Short mmCIF file of N, CA, C and O in Angstrom, two decimals:
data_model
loop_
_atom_site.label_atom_id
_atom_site.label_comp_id
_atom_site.label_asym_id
_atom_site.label_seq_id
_atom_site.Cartn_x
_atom_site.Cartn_y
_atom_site.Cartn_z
N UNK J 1 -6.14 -18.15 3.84
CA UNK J 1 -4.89 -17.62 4.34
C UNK J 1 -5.12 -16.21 4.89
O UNK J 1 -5.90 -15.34 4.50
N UNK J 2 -4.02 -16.22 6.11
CA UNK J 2 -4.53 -14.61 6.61
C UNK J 2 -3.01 -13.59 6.35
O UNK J 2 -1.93 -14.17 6.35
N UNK J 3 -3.05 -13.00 6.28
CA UNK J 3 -1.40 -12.30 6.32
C UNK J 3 -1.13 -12.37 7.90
O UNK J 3 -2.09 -11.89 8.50
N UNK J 4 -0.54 -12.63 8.40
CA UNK J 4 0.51 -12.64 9.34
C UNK J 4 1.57 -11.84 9.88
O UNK J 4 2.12 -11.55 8.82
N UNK J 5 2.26 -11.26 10.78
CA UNK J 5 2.85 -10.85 11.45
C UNK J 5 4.37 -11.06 10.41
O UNK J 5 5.18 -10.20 10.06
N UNK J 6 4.35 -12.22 10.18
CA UNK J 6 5.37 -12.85 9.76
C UNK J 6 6.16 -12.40 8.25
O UNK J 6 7.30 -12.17 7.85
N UNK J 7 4.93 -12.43 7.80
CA UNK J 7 4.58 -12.49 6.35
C UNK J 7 5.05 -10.66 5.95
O UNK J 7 5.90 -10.36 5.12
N UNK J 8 4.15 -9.52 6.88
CA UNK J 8 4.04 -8.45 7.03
C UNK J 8 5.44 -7.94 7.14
O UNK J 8 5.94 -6.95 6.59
N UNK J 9 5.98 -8.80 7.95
CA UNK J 9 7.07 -7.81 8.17
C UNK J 9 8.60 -8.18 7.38
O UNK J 9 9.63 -7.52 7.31
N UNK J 10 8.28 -9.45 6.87
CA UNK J 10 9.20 -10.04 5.65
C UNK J 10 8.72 -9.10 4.47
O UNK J 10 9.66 -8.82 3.73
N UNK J 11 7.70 -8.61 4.15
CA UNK J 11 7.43 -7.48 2.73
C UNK J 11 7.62 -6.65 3.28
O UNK J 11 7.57 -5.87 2.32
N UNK J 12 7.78 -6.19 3.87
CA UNK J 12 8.28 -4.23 4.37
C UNK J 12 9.59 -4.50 4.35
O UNK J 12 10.35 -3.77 3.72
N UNK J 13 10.03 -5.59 5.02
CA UNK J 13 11.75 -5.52 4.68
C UNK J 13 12.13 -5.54 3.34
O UNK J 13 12.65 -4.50 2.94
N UNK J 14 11.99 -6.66 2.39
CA UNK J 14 12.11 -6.74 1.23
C UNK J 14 11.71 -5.35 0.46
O UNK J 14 12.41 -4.93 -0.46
N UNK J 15 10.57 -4.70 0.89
CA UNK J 15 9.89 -3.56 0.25
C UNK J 15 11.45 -2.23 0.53
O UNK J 15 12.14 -1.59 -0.26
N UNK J 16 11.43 -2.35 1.88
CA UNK J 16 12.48 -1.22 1.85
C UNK J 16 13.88 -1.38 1.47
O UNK J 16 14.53 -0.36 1.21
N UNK J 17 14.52 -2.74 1.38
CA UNK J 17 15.88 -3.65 0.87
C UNK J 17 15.98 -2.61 -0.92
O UNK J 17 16.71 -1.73 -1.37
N UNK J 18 14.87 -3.32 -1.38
CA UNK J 18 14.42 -3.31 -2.50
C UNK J 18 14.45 -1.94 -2.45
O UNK J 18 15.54 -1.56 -2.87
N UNK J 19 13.78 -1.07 -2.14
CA UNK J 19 13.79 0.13 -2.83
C UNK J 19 15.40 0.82 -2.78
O UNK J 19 15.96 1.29 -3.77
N UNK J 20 16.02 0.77 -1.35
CA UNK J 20 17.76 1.12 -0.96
C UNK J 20 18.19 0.65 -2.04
O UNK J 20 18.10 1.55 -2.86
N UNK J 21 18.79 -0.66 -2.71
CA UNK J 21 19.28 -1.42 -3.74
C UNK J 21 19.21 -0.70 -5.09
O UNK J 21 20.13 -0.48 -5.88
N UNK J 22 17.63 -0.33 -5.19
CA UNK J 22 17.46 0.72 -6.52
C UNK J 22 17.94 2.10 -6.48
O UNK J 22 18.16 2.79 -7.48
N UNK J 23 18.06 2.38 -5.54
CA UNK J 23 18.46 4.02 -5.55
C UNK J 23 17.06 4.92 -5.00
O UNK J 23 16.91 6.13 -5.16
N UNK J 24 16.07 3.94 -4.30
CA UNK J 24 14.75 4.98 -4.51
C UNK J 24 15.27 6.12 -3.17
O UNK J 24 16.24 5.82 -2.48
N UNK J 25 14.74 7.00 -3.00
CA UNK J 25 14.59 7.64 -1.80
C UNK J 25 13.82 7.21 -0.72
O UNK J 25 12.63 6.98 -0.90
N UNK J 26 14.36 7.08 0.44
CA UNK J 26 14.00 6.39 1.82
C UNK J 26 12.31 5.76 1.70
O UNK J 26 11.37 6.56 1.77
N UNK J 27 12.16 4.91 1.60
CA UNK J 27 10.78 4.09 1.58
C UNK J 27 10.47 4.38 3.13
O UNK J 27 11.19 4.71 4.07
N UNK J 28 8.79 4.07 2.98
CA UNK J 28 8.23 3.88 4.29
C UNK J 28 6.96 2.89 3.89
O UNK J 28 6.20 3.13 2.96
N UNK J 29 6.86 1.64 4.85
CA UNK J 29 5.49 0.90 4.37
C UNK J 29 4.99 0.34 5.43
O UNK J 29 5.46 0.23 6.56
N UNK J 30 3.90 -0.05 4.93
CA UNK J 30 2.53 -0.31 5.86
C UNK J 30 1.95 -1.58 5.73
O UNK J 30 1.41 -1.43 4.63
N UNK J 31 1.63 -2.95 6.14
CA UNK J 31 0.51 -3.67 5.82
C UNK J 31 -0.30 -3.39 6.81
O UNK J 31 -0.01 -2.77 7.83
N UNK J 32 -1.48 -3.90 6.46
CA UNK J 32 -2.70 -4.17 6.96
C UNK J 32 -3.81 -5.42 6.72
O UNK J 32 -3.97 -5.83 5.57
N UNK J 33 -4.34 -5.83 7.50
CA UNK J 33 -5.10 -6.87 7.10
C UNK J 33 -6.56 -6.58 6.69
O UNK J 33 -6.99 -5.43 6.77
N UNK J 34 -7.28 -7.53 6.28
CA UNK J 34 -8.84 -8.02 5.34
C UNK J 34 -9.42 -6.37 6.05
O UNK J 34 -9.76 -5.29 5.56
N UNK J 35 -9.32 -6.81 7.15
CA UNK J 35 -10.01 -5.06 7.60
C UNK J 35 -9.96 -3.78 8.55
O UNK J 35 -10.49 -3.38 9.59
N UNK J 36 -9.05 -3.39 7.62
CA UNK J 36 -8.00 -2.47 7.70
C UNK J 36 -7.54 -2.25 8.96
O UNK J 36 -7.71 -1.17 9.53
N UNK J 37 -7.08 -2.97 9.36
CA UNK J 37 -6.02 -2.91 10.87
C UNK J 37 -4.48 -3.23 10.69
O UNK J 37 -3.99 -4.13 10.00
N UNK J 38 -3.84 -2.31 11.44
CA UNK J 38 -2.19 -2.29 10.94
C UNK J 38 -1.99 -3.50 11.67
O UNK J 38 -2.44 -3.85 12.77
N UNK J 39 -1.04 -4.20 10.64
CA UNK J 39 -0.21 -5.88 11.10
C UNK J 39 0.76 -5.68 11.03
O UNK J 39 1.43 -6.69 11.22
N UNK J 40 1.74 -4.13 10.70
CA UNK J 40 3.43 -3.88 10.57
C UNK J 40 3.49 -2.68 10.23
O UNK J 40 2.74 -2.20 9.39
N UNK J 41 4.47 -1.99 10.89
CA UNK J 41 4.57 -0.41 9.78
C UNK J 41 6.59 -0.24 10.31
O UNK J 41 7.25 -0.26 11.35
N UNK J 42 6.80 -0.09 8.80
CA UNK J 42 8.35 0.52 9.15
C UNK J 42 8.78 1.60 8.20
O UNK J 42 8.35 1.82 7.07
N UNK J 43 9.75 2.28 8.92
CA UNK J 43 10.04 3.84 7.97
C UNK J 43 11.53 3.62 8.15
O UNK J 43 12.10 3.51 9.23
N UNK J 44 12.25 3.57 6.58
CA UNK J 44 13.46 3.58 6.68
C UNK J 44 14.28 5.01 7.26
O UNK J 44 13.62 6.01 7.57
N UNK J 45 15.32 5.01 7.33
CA UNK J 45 15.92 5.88 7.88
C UNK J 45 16.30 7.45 6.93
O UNK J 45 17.03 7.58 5.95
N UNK J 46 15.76 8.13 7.42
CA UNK J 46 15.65 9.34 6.22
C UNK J 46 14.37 9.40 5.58
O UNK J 46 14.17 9.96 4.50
N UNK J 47 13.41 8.73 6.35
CA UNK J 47 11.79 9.12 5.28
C UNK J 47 11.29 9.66 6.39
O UNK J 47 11.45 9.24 7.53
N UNK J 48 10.53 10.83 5.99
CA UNK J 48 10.06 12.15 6.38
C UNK J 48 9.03 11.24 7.13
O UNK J 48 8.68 10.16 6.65
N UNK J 49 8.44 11.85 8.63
CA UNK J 49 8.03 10.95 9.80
C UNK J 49 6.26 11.39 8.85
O UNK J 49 5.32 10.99 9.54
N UNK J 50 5.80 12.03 7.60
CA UNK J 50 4.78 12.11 7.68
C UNK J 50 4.35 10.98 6.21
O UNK J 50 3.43 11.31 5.47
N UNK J 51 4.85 10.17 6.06
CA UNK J 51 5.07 9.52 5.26
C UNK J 51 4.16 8.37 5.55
O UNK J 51 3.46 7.86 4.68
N UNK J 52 4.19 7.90 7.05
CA UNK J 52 3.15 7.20 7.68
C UNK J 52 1.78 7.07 7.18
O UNK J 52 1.16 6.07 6.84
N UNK J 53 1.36 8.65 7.23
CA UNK J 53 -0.27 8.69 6.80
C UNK J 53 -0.48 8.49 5.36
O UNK J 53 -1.51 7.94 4.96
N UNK J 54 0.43 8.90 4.56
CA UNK J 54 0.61 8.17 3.08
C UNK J 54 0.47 7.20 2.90
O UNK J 54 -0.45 6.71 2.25
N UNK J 55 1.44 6.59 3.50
CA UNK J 55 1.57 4.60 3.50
C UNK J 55 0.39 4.28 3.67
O UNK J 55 -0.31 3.74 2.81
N UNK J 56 -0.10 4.68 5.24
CA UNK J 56 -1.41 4.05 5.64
C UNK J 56 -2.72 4.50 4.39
O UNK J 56 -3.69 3.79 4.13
N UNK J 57 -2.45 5.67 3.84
CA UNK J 57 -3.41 6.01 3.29
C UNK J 57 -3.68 5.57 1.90
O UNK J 57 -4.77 5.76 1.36
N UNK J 58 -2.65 4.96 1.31
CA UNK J 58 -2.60 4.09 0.23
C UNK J 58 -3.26 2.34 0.55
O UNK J 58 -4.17 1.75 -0.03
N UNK J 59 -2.50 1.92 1.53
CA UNK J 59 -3.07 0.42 1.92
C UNK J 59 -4.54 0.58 2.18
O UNK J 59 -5.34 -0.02 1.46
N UNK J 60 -5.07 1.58 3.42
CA UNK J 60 -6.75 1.80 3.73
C UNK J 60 -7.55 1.73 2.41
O UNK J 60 -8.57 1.07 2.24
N UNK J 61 -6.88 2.57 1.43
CA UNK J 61 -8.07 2.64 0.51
C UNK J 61 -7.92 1.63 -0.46
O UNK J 61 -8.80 1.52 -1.32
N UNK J 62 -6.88 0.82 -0.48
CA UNK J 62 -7.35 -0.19 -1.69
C UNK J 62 -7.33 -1.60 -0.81
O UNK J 62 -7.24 -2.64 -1.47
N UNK J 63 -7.40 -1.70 0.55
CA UNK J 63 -7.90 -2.54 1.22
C UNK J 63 -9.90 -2.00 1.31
O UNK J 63 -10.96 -2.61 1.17
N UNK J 64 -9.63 -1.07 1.49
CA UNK J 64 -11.37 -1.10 2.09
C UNK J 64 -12.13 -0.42 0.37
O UNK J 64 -13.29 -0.01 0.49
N UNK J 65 -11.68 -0.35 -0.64
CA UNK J 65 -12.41 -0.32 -1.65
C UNK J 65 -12.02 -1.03 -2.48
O UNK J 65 -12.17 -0.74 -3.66
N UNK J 66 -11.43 -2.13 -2.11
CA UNK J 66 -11.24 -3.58 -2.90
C UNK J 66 -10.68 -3.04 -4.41
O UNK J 66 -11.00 -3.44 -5.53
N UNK J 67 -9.77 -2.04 -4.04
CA UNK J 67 -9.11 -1.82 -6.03
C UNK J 67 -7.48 -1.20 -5.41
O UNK J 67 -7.18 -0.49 -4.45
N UNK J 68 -6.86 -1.70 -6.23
CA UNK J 68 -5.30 -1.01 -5.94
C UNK J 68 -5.20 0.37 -6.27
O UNK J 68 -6.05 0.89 -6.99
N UNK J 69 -4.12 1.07 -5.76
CA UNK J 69 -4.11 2.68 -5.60
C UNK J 69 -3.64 3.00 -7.30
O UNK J 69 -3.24 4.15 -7.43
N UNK J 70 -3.63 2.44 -8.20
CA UNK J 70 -3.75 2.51 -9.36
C UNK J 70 -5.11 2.87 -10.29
O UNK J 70 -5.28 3.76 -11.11
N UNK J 71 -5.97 1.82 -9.82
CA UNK J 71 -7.50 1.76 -10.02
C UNK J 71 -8.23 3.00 -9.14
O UNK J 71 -9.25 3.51 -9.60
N UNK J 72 -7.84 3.32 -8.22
CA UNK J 72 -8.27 4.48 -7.68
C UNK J 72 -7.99 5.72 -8.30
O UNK J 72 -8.84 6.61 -8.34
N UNK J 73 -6.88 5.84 -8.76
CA UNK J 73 -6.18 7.47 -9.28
C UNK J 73 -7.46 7.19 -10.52
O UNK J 73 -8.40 7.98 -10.62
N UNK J 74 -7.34 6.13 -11.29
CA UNK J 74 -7.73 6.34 -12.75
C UNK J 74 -9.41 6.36 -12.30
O UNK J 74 -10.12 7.18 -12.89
N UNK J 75 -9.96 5.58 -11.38
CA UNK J 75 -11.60 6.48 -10.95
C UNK J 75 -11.25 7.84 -10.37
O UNK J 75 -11.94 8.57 -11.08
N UNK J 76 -10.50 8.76 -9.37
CA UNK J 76 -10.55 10.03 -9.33
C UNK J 76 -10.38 10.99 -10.35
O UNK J 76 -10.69 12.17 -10.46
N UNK J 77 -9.62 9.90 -11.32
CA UNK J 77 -9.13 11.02 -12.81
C UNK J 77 -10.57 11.13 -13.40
O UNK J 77 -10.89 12.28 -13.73
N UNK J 78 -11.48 10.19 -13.58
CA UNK J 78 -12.48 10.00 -14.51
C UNK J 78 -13.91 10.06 -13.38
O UNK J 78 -15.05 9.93 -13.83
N UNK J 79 -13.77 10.18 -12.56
CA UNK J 79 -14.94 10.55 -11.39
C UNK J 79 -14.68 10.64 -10.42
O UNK J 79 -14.80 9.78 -9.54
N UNK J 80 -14.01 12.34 -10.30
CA UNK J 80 -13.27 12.94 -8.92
C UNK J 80 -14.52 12.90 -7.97
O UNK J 80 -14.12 12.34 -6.95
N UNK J 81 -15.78 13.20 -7.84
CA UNK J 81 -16.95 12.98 -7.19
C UNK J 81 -16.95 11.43 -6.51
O UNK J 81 -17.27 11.31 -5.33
N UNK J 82 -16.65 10.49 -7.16
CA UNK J 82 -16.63 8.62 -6.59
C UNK J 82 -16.09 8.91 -5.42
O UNK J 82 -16.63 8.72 -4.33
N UNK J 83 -14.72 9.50 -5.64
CA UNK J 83 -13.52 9.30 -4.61
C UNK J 83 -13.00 10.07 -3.93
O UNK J 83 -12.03 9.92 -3.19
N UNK J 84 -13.93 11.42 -4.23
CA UNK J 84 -14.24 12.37 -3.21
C UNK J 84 -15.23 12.15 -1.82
O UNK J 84 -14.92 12.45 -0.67
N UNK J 85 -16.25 11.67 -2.19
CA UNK J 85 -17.17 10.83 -1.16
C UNK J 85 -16.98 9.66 -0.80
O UNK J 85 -17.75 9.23 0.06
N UNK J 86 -15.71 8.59 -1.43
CA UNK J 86 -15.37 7.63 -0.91
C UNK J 86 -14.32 8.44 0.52
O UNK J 86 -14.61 8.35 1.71
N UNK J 87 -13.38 9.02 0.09
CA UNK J 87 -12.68 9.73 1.66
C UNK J 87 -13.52 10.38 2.29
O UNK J 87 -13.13 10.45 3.45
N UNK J 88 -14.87 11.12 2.09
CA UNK J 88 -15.51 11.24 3.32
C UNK J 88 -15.29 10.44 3.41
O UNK J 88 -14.07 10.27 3.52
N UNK J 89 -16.21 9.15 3.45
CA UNK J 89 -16.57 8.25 3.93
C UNK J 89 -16.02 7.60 5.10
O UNK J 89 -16.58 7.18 6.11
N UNK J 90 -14.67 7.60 4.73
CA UNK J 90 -13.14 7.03 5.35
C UNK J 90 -13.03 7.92 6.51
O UNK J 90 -12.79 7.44 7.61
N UNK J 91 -13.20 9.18 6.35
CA UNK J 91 -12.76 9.97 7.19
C UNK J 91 -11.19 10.99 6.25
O UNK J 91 -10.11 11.41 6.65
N UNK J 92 -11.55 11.01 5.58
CA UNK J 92 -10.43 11.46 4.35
C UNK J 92 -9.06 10.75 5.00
O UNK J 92 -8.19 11.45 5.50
N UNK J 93 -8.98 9.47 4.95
CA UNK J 93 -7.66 8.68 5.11
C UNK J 93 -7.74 7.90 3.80
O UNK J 93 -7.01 6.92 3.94
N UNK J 94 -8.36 7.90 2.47
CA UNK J 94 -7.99 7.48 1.35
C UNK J 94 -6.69 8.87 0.60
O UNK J 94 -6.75 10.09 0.49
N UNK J 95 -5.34 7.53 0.15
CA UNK J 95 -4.67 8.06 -0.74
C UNK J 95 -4.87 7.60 -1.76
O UNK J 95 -4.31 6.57 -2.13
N UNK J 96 -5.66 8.23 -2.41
CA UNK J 96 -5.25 7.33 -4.27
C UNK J 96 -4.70 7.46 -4.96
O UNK J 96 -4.96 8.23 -5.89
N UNK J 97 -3.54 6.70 -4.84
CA UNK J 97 -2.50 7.23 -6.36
C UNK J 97 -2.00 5.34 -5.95
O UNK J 97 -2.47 4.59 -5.08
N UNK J 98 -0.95 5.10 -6.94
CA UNK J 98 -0.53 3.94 -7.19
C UNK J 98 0.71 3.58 -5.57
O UNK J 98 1.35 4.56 -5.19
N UNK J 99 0.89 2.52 -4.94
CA UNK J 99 1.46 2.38 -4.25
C UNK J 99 0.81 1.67 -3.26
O UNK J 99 1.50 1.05 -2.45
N UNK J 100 -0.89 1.64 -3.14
CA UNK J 100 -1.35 0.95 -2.68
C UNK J 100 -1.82 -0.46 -2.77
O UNK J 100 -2.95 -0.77 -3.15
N UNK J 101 -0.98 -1.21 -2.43
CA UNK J 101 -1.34 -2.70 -3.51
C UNK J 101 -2.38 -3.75 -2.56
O UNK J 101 -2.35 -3.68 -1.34
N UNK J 102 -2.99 -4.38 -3.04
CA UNK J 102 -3.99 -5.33 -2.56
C UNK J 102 -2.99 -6.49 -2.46
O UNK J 102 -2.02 -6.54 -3.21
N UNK J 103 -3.24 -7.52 -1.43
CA UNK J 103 -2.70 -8.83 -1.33
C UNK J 103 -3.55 -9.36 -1.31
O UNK J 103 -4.52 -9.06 -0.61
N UNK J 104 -3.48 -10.43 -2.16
CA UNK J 104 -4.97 -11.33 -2.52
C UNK J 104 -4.51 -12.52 -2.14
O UNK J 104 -3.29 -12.72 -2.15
N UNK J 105 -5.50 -13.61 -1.71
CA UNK J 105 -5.24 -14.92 -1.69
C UNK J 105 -6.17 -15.76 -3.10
O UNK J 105 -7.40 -15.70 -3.04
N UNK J 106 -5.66 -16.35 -4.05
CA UNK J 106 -7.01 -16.16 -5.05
C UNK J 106 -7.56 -14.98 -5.42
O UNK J 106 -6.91 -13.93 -5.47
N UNK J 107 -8.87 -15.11 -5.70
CA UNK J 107 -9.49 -13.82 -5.68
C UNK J 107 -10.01 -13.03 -4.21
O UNK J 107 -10.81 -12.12 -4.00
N UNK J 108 -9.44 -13.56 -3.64
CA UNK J 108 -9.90 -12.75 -1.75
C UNK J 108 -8.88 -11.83 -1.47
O UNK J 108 -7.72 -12.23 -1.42
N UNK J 109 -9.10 -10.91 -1.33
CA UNK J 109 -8.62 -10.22 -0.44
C UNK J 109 -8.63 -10.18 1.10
O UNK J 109 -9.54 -10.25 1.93
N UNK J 110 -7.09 -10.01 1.19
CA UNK J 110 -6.70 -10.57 2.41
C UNK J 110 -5.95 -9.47 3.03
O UNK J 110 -5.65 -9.85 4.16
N UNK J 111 -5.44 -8.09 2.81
CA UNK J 111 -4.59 -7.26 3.29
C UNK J 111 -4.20 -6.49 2.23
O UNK J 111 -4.74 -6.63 1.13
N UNK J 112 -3.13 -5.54 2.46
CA UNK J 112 -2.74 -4.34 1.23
C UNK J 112 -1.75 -3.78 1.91
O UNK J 112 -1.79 -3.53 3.11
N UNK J 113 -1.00 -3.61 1.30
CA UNK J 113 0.62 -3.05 1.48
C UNK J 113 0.82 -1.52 1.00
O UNK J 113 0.95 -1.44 -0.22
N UNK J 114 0.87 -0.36 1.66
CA UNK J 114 1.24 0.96 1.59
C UNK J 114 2.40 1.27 1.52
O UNK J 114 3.10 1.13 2.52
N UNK J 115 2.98 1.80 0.27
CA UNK J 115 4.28 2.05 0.31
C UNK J 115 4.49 3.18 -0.51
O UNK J 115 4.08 3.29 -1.66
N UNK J 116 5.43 4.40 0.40
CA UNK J 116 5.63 5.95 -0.03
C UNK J 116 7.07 6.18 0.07
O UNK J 116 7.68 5.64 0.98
N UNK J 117 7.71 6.99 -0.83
CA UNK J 117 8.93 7.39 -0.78
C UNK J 117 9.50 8.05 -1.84
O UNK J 117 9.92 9.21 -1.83
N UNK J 118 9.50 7.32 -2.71
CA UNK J 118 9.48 8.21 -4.52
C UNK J 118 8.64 7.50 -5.06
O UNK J 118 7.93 6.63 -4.57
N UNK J 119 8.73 8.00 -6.41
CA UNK J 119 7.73 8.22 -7.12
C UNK J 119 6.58 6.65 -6.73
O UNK J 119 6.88 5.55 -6.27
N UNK J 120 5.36 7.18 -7.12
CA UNK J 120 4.42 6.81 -6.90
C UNK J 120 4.79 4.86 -7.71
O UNK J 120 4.83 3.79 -7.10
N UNK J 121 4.94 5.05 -8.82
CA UNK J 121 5.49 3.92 -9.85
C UNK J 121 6.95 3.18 -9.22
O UNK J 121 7.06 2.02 -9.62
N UNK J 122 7.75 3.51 -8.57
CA UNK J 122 8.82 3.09 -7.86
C UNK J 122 8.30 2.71 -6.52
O UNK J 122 8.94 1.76 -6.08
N UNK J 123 7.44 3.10 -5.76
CA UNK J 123 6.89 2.64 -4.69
C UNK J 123 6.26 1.52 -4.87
O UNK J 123 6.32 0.71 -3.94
N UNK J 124 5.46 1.12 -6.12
CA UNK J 124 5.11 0.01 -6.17
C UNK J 124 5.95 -1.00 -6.74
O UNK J 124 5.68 -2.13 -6.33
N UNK J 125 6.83 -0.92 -7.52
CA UNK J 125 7.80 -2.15 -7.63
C UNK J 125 8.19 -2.38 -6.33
O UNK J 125 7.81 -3.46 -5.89
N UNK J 126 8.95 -1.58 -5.43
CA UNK J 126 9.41 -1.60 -4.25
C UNK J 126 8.23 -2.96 -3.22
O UNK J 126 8.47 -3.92 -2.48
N UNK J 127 7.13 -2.37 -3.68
CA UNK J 127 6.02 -2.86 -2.85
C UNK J 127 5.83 -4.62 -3.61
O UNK J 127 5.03 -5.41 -3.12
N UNK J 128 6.41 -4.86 -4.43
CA UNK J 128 5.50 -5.86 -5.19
C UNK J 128 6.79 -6.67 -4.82
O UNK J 128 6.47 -7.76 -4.35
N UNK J 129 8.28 -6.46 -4.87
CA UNK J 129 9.39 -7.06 -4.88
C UNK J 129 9.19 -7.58 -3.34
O UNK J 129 9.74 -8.64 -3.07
N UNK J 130 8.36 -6.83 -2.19
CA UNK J 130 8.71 -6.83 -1.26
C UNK J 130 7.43 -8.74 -0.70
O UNK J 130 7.65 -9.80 -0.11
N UNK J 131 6.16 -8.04 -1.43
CA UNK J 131 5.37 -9.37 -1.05
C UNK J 131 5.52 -10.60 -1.69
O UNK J 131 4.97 -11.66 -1.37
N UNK J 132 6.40 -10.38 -2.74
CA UNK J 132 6.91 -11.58 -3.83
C UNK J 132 8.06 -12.53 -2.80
O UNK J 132 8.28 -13.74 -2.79
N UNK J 133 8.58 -11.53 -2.06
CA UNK J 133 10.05 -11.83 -1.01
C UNK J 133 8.89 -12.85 0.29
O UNK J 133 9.30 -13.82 0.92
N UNK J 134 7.92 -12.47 0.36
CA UNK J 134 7.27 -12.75 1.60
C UNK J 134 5.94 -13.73 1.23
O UNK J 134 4.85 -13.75 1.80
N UNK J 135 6.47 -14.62 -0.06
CA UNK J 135 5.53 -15.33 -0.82
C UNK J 135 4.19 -15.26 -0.81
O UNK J 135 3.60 -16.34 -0.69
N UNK J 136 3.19 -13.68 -0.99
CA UNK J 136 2.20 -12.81 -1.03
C UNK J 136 1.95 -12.43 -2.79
O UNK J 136 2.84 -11.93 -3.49
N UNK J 137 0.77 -12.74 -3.22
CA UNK J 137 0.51 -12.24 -4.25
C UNK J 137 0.07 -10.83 -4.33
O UNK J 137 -0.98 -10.70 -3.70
N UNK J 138 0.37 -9.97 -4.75
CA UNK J 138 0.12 -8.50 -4.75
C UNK J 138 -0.68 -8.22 -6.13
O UNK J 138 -0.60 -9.06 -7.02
N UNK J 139 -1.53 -6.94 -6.35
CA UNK J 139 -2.37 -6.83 -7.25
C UNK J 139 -2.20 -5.31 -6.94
O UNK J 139 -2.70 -4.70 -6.00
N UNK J 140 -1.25 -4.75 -8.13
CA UNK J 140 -0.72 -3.36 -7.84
C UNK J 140 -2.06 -2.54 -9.01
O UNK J 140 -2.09 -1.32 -9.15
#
């Protein structure tokens, strides 16, 4: 399975539905596919226009280092050096903090969903409600 156009832009809706409904502050999200190319990006109304490189920068890095932006914070917490030379690497477009979720098919990875707005932990329910809506398994 590949993520889709379809698919992409049914979880950003759901992602941003979902976060409005809760009370979060203005969501903005991102998919991307197997390697790392944008397949959708939307910014609700009232999220700060730099919110983009967040989004994107959460999906890039737990698409292209195969771990969710969860698994990333807790390697920068415990080996700021890993994931310091992992954003060189990138070109410092890794965000690591939680919000970056992997979409898996099975165990494959297939795309990753970036989602910024409040808190880091509310971005990802937002994010998980949104690929659950767009029948996508997410791995926050």
């Amino acid at each position: 399975m590949e993520v889709t156009l379809e698919m992409a832009r049914t979880a950003i809706r759901a992602a941003l539905d979902a976060g409005a409904e809760k009370g979060f502050r203005p969501l903005t999200a991102i998919v991307l596919d197997a390697g790392g190319h944008i397949v959708a990006f939307e910014r609700s109304d009232g999220s700060a226009p730099g919110r983009f490189a967040i989004a994107h920068g959460k999906a890039y890095g737990a698409v292209m280092l195969g771990m969710p932006g969860s698994a990333q914070m807790k390697r920068a917490e415990d080996q700021h050096y890993f994931m310091t030379a992992m954003n060189g690497a990138f070109g410092g477009a890794v965000v690591p903090v939680p919000g970056g979720i992997l979409i898996k098919d099975g165990d494959r990875v297939i795309g990753a969903l970036g989602v910024t707005g409040d808190t880091s932990d509310n971005d990802v329910i937002a994010g998980l409600q949104g690929l659950e809506a767009a029948g996508l398994t997410g791995a926050a």
